[in-house]
XYZ file of C-alpha atoms in Angstrom:
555
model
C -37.079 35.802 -6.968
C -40.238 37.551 -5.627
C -40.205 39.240 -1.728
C -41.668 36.393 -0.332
C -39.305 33.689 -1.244
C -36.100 36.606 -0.273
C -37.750 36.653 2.907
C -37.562 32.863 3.516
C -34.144 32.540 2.695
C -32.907 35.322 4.813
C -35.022 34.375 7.514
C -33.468 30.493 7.421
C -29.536 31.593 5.975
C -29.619 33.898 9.329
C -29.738 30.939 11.406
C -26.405 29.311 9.975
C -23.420 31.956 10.013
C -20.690 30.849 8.417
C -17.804 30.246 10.597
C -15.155 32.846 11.111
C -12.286 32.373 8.645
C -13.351 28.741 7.267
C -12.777 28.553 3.744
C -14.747 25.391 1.881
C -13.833 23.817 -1.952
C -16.292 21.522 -3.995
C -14.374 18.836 -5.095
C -14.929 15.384 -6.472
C -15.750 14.850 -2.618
C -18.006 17.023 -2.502
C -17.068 19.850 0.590
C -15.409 17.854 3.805
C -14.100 19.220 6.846
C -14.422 19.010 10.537
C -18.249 18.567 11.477
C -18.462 21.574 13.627
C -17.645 23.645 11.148
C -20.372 22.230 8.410
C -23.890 23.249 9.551
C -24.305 26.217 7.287
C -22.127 24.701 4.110
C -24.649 21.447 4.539
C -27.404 24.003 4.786
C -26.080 26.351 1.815
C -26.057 23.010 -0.231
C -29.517 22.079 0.457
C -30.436 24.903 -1.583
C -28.259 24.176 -4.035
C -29.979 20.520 -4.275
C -33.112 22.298 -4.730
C -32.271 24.479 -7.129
C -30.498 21.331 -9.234
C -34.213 19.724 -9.039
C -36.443 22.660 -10.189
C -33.881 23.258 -13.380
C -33.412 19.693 -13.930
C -37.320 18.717 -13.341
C -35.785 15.657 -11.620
C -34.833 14.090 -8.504
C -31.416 15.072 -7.069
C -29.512 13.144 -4.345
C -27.661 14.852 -1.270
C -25.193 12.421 0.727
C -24.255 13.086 4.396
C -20.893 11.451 4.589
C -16.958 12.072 4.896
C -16.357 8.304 3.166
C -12.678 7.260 4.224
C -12.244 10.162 6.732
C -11.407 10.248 10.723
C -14.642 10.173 12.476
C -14.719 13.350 13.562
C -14.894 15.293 9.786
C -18.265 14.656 8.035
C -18.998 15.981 4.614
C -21.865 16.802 1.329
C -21.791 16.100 -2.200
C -24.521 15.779 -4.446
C -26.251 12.891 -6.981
C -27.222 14.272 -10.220
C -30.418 12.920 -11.899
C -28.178 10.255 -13.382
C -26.973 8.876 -10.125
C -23.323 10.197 -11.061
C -21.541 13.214 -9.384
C -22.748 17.028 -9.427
C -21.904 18.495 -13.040
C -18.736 20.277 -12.722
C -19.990 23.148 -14.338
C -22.035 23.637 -11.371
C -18.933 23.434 -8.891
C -17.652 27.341 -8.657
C -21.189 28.123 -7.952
C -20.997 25.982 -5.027
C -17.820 27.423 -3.425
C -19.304 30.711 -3.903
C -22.019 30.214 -1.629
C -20.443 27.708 1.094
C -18.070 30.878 1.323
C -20.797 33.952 1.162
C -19.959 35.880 3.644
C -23.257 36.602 5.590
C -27.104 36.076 4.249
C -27.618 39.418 2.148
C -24.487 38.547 0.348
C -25.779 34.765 0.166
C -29.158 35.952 -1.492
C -27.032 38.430 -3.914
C -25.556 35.432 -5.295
C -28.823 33.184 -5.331
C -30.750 35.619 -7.388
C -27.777 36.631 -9.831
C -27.326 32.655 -10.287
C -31.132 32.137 -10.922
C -31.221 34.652 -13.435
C -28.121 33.403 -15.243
C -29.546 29.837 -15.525
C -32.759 30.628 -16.107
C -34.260 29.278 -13.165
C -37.868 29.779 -12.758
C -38.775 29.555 -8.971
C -42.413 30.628 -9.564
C -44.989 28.676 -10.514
C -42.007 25.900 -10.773
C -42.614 22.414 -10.480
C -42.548 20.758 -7.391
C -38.351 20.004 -6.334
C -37.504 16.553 -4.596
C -34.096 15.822 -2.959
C -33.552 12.821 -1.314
C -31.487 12.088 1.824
C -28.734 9.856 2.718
C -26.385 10.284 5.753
C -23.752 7.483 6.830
C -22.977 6.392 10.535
C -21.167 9.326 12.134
C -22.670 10.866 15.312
C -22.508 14.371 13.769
C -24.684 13.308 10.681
C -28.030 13.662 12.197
C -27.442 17.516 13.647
C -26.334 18.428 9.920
C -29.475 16.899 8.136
C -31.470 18.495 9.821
C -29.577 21.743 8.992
C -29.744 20.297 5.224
C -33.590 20.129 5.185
C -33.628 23.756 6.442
C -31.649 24.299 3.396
C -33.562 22.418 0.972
C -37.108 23.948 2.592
C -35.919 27.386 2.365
C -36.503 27.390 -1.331
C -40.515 27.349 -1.565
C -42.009 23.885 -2.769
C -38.988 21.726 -2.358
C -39.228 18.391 -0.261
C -36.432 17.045 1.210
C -37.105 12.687 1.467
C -35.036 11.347 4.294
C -34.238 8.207 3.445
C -32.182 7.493 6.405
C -28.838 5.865 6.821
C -27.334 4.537 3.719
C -24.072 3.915 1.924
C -23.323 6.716 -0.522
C -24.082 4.331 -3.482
C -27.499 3.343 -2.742
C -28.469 7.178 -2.261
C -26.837 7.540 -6.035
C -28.787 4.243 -6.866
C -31.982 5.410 -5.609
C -31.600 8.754 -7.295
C -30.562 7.364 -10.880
C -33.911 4.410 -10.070
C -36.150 7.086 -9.450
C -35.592 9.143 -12.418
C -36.030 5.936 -14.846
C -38.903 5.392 -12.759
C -38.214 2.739 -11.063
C -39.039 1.844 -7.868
C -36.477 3.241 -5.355
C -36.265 1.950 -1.925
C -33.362 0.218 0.229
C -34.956 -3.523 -0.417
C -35.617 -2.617 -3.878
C -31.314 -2.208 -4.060
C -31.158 -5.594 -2.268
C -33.241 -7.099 -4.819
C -31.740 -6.016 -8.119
C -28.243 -7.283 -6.478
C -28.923 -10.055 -4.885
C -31.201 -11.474 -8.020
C -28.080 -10.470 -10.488
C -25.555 -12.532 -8.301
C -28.078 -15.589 -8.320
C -28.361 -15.368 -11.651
C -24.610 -14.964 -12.217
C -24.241 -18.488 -10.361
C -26.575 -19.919 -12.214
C -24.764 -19.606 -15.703
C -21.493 -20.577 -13.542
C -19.972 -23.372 -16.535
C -20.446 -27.004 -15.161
C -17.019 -28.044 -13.340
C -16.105 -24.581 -12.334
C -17.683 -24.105 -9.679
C -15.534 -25.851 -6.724
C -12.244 -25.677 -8.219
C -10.318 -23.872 -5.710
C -13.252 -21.192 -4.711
C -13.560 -21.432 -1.035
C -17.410 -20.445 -0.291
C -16.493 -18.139 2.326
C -15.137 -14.273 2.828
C -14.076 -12.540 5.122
C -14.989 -8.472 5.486
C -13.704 -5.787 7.157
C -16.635 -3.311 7.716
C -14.821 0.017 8.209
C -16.985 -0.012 11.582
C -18.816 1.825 9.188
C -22.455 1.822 7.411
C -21.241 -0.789 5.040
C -20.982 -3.289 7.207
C -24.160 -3.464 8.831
C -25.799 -3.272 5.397
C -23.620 -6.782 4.595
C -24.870 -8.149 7.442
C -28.703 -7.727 5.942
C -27.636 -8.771 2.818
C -26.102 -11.973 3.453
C -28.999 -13.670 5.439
C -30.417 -13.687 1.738
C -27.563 -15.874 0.578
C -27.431 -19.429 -0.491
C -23.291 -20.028 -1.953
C -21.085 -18.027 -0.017
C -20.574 -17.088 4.078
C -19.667 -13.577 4.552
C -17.972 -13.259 7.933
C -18.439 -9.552 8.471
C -16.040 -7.728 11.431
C -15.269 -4.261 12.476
C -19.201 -3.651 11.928
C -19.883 -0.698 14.602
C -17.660 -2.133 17.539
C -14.851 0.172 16.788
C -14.116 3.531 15.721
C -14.825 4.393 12.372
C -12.100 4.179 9.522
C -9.094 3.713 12.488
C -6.867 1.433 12.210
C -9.681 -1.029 9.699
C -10.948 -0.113 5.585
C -10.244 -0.031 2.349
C -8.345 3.018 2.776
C -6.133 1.751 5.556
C -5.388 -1.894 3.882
C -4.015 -0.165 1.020
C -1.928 2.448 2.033
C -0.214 0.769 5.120
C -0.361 -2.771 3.268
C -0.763 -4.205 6.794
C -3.988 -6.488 8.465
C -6.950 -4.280 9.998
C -8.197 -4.981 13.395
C -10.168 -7.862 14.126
C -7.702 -10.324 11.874
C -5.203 -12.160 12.361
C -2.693 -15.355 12.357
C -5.958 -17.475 11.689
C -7.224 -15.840 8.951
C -4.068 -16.690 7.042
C -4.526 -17.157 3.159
C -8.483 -17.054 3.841
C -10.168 -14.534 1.123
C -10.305 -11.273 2.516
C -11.788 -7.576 1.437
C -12.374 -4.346 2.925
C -14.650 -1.713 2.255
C -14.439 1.643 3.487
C -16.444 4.038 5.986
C -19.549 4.998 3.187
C -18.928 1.157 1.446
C -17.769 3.217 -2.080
C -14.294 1.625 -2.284
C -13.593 -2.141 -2.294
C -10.436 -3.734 -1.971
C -9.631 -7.533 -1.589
C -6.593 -8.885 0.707
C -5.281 -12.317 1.686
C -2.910 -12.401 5.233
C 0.345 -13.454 5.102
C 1.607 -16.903 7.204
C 3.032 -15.739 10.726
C 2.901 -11.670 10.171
C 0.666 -8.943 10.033
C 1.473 -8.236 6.069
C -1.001 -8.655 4.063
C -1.038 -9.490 -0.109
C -3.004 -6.590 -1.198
C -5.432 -7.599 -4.516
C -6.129 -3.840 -4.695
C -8.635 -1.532 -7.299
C -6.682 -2.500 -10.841
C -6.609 -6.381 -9.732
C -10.411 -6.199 -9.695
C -10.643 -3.912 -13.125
C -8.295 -6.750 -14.347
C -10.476 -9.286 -13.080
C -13.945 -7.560 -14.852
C -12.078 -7.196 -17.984
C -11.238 -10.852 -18.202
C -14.417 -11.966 -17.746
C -16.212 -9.088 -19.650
C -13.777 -9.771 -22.616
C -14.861 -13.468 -22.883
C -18.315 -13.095 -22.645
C -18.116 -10.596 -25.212
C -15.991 -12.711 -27.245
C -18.880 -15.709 -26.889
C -21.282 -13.703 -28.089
C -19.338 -12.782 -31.145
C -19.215 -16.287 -32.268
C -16.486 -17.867 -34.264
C -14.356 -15.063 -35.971
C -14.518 -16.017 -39.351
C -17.736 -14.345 -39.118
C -17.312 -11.312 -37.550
C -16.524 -9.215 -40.908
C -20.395 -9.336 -41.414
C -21.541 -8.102 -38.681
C -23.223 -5.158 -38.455
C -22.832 -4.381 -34.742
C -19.320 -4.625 -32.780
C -19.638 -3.738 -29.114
C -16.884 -1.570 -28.202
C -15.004 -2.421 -24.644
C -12.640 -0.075 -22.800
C -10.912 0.487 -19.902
C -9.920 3.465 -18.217
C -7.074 4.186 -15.918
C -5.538 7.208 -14.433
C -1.550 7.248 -14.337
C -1.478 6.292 -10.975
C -2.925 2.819 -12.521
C 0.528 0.410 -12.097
C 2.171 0.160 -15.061
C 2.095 -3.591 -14.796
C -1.785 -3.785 -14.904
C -1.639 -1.300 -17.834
C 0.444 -3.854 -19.883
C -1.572 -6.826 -19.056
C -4.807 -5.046 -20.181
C -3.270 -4.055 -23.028
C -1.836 -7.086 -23.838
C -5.105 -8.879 -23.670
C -5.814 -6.498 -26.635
C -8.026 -4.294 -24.635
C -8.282 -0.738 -25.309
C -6.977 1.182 -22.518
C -7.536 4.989 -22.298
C -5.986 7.629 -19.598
C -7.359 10.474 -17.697
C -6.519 12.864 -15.396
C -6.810 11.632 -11.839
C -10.817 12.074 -10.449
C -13.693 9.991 -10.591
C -15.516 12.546 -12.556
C -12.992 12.030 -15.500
C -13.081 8.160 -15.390
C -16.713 8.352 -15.495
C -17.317 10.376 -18.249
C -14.420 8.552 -20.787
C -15.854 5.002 -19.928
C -19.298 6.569 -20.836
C -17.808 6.899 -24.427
C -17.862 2.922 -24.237
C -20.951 0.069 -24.694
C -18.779 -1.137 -21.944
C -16.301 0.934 -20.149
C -14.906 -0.128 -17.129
C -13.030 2.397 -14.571
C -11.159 1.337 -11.527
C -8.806 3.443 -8.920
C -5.718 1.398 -7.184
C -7.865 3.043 -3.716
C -10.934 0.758 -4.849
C -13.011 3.149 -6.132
C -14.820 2.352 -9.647
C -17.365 0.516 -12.088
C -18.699 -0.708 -14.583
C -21.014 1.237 -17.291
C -23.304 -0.161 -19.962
C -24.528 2.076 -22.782
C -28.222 2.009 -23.241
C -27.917 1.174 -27.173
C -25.612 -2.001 -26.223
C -28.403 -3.464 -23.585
C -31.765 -2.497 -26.292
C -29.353 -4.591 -28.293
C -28.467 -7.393 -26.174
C -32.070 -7.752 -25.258
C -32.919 -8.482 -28.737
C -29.671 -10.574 -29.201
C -30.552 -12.537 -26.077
C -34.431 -13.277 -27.569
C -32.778 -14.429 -30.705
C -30.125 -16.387 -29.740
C -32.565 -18.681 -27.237
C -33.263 -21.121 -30.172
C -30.077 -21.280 -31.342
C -26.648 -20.755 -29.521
C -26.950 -22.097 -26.011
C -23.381 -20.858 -25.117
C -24.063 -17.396 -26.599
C -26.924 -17.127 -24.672
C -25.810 -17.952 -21.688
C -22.984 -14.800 -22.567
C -26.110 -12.757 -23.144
C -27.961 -13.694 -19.718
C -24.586 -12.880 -17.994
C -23.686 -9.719 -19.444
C -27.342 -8.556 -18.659
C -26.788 -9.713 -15.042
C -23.721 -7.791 -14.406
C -25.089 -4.782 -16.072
C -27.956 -4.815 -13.363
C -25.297 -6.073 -10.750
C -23.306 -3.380 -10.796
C -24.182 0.171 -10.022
C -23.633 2.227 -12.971
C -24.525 4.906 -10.997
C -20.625 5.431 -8.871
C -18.238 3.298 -7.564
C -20.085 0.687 -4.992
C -18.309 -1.813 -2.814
C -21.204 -3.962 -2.166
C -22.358 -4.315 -5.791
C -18.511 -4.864 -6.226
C -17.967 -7.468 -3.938
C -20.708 -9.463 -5.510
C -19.672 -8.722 -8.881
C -16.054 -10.766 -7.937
C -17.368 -13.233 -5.770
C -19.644 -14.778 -9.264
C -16.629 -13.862 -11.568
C -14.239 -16.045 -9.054
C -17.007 -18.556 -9.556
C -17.090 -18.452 -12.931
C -13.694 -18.876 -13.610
C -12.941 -21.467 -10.820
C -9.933 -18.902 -9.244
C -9.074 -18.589 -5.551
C -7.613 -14.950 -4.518
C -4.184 -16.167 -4.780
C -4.851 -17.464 -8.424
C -6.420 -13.824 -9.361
C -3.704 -12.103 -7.663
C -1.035 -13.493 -9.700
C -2.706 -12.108 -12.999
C 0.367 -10.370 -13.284
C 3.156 -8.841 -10.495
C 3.231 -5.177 -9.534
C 5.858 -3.259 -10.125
C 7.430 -1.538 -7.326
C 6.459 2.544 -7.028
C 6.112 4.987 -4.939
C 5.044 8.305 -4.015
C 5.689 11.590 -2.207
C 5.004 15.560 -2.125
C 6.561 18.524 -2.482
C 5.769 21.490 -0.225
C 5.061 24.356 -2.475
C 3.652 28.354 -2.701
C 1.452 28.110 -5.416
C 1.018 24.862 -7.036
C -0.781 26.422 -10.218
C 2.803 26.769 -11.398
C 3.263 23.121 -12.154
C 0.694 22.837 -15.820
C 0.383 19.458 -17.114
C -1.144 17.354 -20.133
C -1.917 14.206 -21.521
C -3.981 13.560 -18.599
C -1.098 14.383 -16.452
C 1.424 12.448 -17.582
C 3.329 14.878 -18.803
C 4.284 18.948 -17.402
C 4.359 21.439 -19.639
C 5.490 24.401 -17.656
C 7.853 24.971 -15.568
C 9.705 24.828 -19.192
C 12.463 22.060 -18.845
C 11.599 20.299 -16.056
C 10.261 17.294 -18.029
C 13.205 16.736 -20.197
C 14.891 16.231 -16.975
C 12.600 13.540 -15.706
C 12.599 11.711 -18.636
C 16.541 11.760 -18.776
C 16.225 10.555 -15.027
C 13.872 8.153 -15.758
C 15.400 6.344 -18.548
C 18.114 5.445 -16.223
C 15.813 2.658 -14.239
C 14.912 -0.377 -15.649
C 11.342 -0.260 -16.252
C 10.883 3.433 -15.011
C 8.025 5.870 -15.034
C 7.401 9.115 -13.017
C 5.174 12.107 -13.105
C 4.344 14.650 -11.027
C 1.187 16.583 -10.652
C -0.057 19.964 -8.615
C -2.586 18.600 -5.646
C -6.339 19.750 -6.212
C -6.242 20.760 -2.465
C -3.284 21.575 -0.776
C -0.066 23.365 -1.793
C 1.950 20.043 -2.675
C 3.677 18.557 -6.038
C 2.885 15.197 -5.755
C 5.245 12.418 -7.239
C 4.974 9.286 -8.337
C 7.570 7.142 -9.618
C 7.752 3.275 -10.555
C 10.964 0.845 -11.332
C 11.391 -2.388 -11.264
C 12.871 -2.706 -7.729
C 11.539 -0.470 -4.786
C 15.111 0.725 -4.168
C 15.112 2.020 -7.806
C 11.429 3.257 -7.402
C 12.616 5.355 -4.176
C 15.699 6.560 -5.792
C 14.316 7.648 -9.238
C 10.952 9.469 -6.854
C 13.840 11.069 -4.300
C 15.809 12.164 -7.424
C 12.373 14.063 -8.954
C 11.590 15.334 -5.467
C 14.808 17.200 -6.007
C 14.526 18.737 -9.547
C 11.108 19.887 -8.418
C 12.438 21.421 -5.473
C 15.443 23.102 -8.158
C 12.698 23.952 -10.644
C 10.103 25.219 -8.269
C 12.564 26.933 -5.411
C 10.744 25.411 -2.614
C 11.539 22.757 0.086
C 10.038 19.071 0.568
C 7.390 18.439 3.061
């Protein structure tokens, strides 16, 4: 790093101290905390961005939001040049200098990181990071700190591309590296084009049965519903009724987040909007959940993230199946597209069976997007879904070079199978492969409800949830409780999960694990039965050995 560019960075770190005993962690949200206390981690991460470009030789992505959070936090994360989250091997770095202690120390760590990647700042080319930032007041003050980040590192740009939803910055950042062009309307296009298309291949008959044409949304009073609202002038089939869209306080008392936790209505709806189709995004429009209100109450049937993996796998199983052709033939063909899903043991155990016994492949991880991501990627079609709303859908590039060929082939002679081709093509463009997206989401089920001729109440009774529930464990040092088989199982302290499973078997239909919290000093525990008085008595009865094992009390 030669004395000029040294200079910069002291000069610009010197005008964002770090604030006195904060303490910040990169997770799969990137860092979050109160806004006031941000301005020199969002700065700090600017130069990581730019770094990120200059090794990559690529555009990276830096999003302004705290997604499901109170108004009043605000957070960063980063798009890598895929569109998907910041490479975890990238992550201590980025703790390390949200937490450097003053500038000197800072540019220490900058120039000791450099060197270890090989980073050539010199003669470099050019680094571009674009900018995303979602409705909260504080947003605007800590961009601004962000550029000064970005800008500190000599021939980086920072591209503001103003407020957004955290999946069209991803979007934008994975277009832009394929080369394609980039821009808000360009998003609007590819999705609305897809869902037009999707209704167009809708099977003759389907169409009205029991599909009413409109939906309501709850906007989070965030940035994703004011992006619905430009979105659905460009509709023909469908009304989107869009509330809670900037009249209200962000994420209180309205979202995705909200409507599945408390399992109650949001603001803005009510005894009218009984058994009407219903969703909910949340504050940065990256979870999607639907939701139909109950006669006469303020309950509400929640058709939550596994219902709409369930629905996706449905429909992405018979297309597939279409395409196949009769199976009498199948042992001669050379090409068998491989579809999975992905679940993390939170997943209910009653969506788990269903998938499976459709005959799906269903794999486990650890809980985190990151790990979903990267086991559907081991799919031509792996689909990922959180109970919170959070996940996708991800085509391999060898599957769509194939399908395109497929598709010109089987124009002259399968009408059926290429109509499977057209819509598998669609939904690959319809969704965003880059993260979880609750727009491209909503779409995605609105043409597979279509398609398939289902109202809500039809979809929701795929199959019934079984009863669960969760709750912590206050402890010292979490790293004590080691798991495996992503997480389904602990492995020290020795003992402790020979005495779940002997409390487990005891329930009818009963499952439990517990897991160490990636950020707070808690044991969490889930447990699942088939009644909720068995669920909370087989979860209270694990809080216990925990708290026997462990030596600590319950929160």
């Amino acid at each position: 790093m030669n004395q000029e560019q040294q200079s910069l960075l002291l000069r610009s770190a010197s005008c964002f101290p770090l604030p006195p005993g904060a303490k910040f962690s990169y997770g799969t949200s990137g860092f979050r905390a109160n806004a006031s206390l941000l301005e020199s981690t969002v700065f700090r991460v600017g130069i990581l961005a730019a770094l990120r470009s200059i090794q990559t030789r690529s555009v990276i992505g830096l999003m302004i939001t705290a997604s499901h959070n109170e108004v009043s936090d605000n957070g960063v994360k980063l798009a890598d040049p895929s569109g998907g989250m910041l490479t975890q091997s990238w992550e201590p770095f980025a703790d390390s200098l949200a937490n450097a202690p003053d500038p000197h120390s800072l540019l220490q760590l900058l120039d000791d990181f450099v060197k270890k990647e090989n980073i050539i700042l010199e003669a470099s080319p050019a680094a571009e990071v674009l900018l995303g930032r979602d409705t909260r007041p504080s947003g605007e003050t800590l961009l601004e700190a962000t550029k000064q980040g970005i800008t500190s590192i000599m021939g980086a740009t920072a591209s503001d591309m103003g407020i957004l939803t955290t999946p069209q910055l991803h979007w934008m950042v994975r277009a832009k590296n394929k080369g394609i062009e980039a821009t808000e309307v360009n998003y609007y296009d590819q999705i609305l084009a897809s869902f037009r298309c999707l209704l167009d291949y809708v099977p003759q008959g389907n169409s009205s049965k029991n599909v009413s044409d409109k939906l309501i949304v709850d906007g989070a009073d965030g940035v994703g519903g004011e992006k619905l609202e430009k979105m659905k002038t460009r509709l023909g089939y469908l009304t989107i009724d869009v509330r809670n869209c900037g009249d209200g306080v962000l994420n209180e008392g309205v979202g995705a987040d909200f409507v599945q936790k408390e399992k109650v209505v949001p603001r803005s709806f009510g005894p009218a909007d009984a058994g009407m189709r219903c969703a909910s995004l949340d504050g940065d429009a990256d979870r999607l959940v639907y939701f139909s209100v109950l006669l006469n109450s303020n309950k509400i049937d929640l058709v939550d993230g596994d219902k709409i993996l369930s629905l996706f796998a449905v429909f992405l199983k018979e297309q597939l199946g279409i395409l196949n052709g009769p199976e009498d033939g199948k042992s001669n063909k050379s090409y068998q597209p491989s579809l999975g899903v992905v679940q993390t043991a939170y997943a209910n155990g009653a969506s788990t069976d269903y998938l499976k016994q459709l005959g799906l492949e269903v794999a486990l991880t650890p809980t985190g997007v990151k790990y979903l991501h990267e086991k559907a990627a081991e799919y031509d079609i792996g689909i990922y879904f959180e109970a919170n709303g959070h996940g996708t859908v991800l085509f391999s590039d060898n599957f769509l070079s194939w399908l395109e060929i497929k598709k010109q082939e089987l124009s002259l002679k399968s009408k059926d199978q290429h109509k499977a081709a057209l819509r598998l093509l669609a939904v690959s463009r319809l969704i965003n492969q880059a993260v979880g997206d609750a727009l491209s989401g909503l779409f995605l089920v609105e043409a597979i409800l279509k398609h398939m001729g289902w109202s809500i109440h039809k979809w929701n009774e795929l199959y019934q949830d079984l009863p669960s529930r969760q709750l912590k464990v206050k402890v010292v040092d979490r790293t004590a409780v080691i798991t495996e088989n992503a997480e389904t199982k602990v492995v020290n302290p020795a003992g402790i999960q020979e005495a779940i499973d002997a409390e487990t078997v005891i329930y009818p239909k009963g499952r439990c694990f517990i897991r160490p919290s990636g950020t707070e000093d808690v044991v969490r525990v889930y447990a699942e039965a088939s009644t909720q008085e068995a669920a909370d008595s087989l979860a209270n009865s694990v809080v216990r050995l925990v708290e026997q094992y462990l030596g600590f009390g319950r929160s």
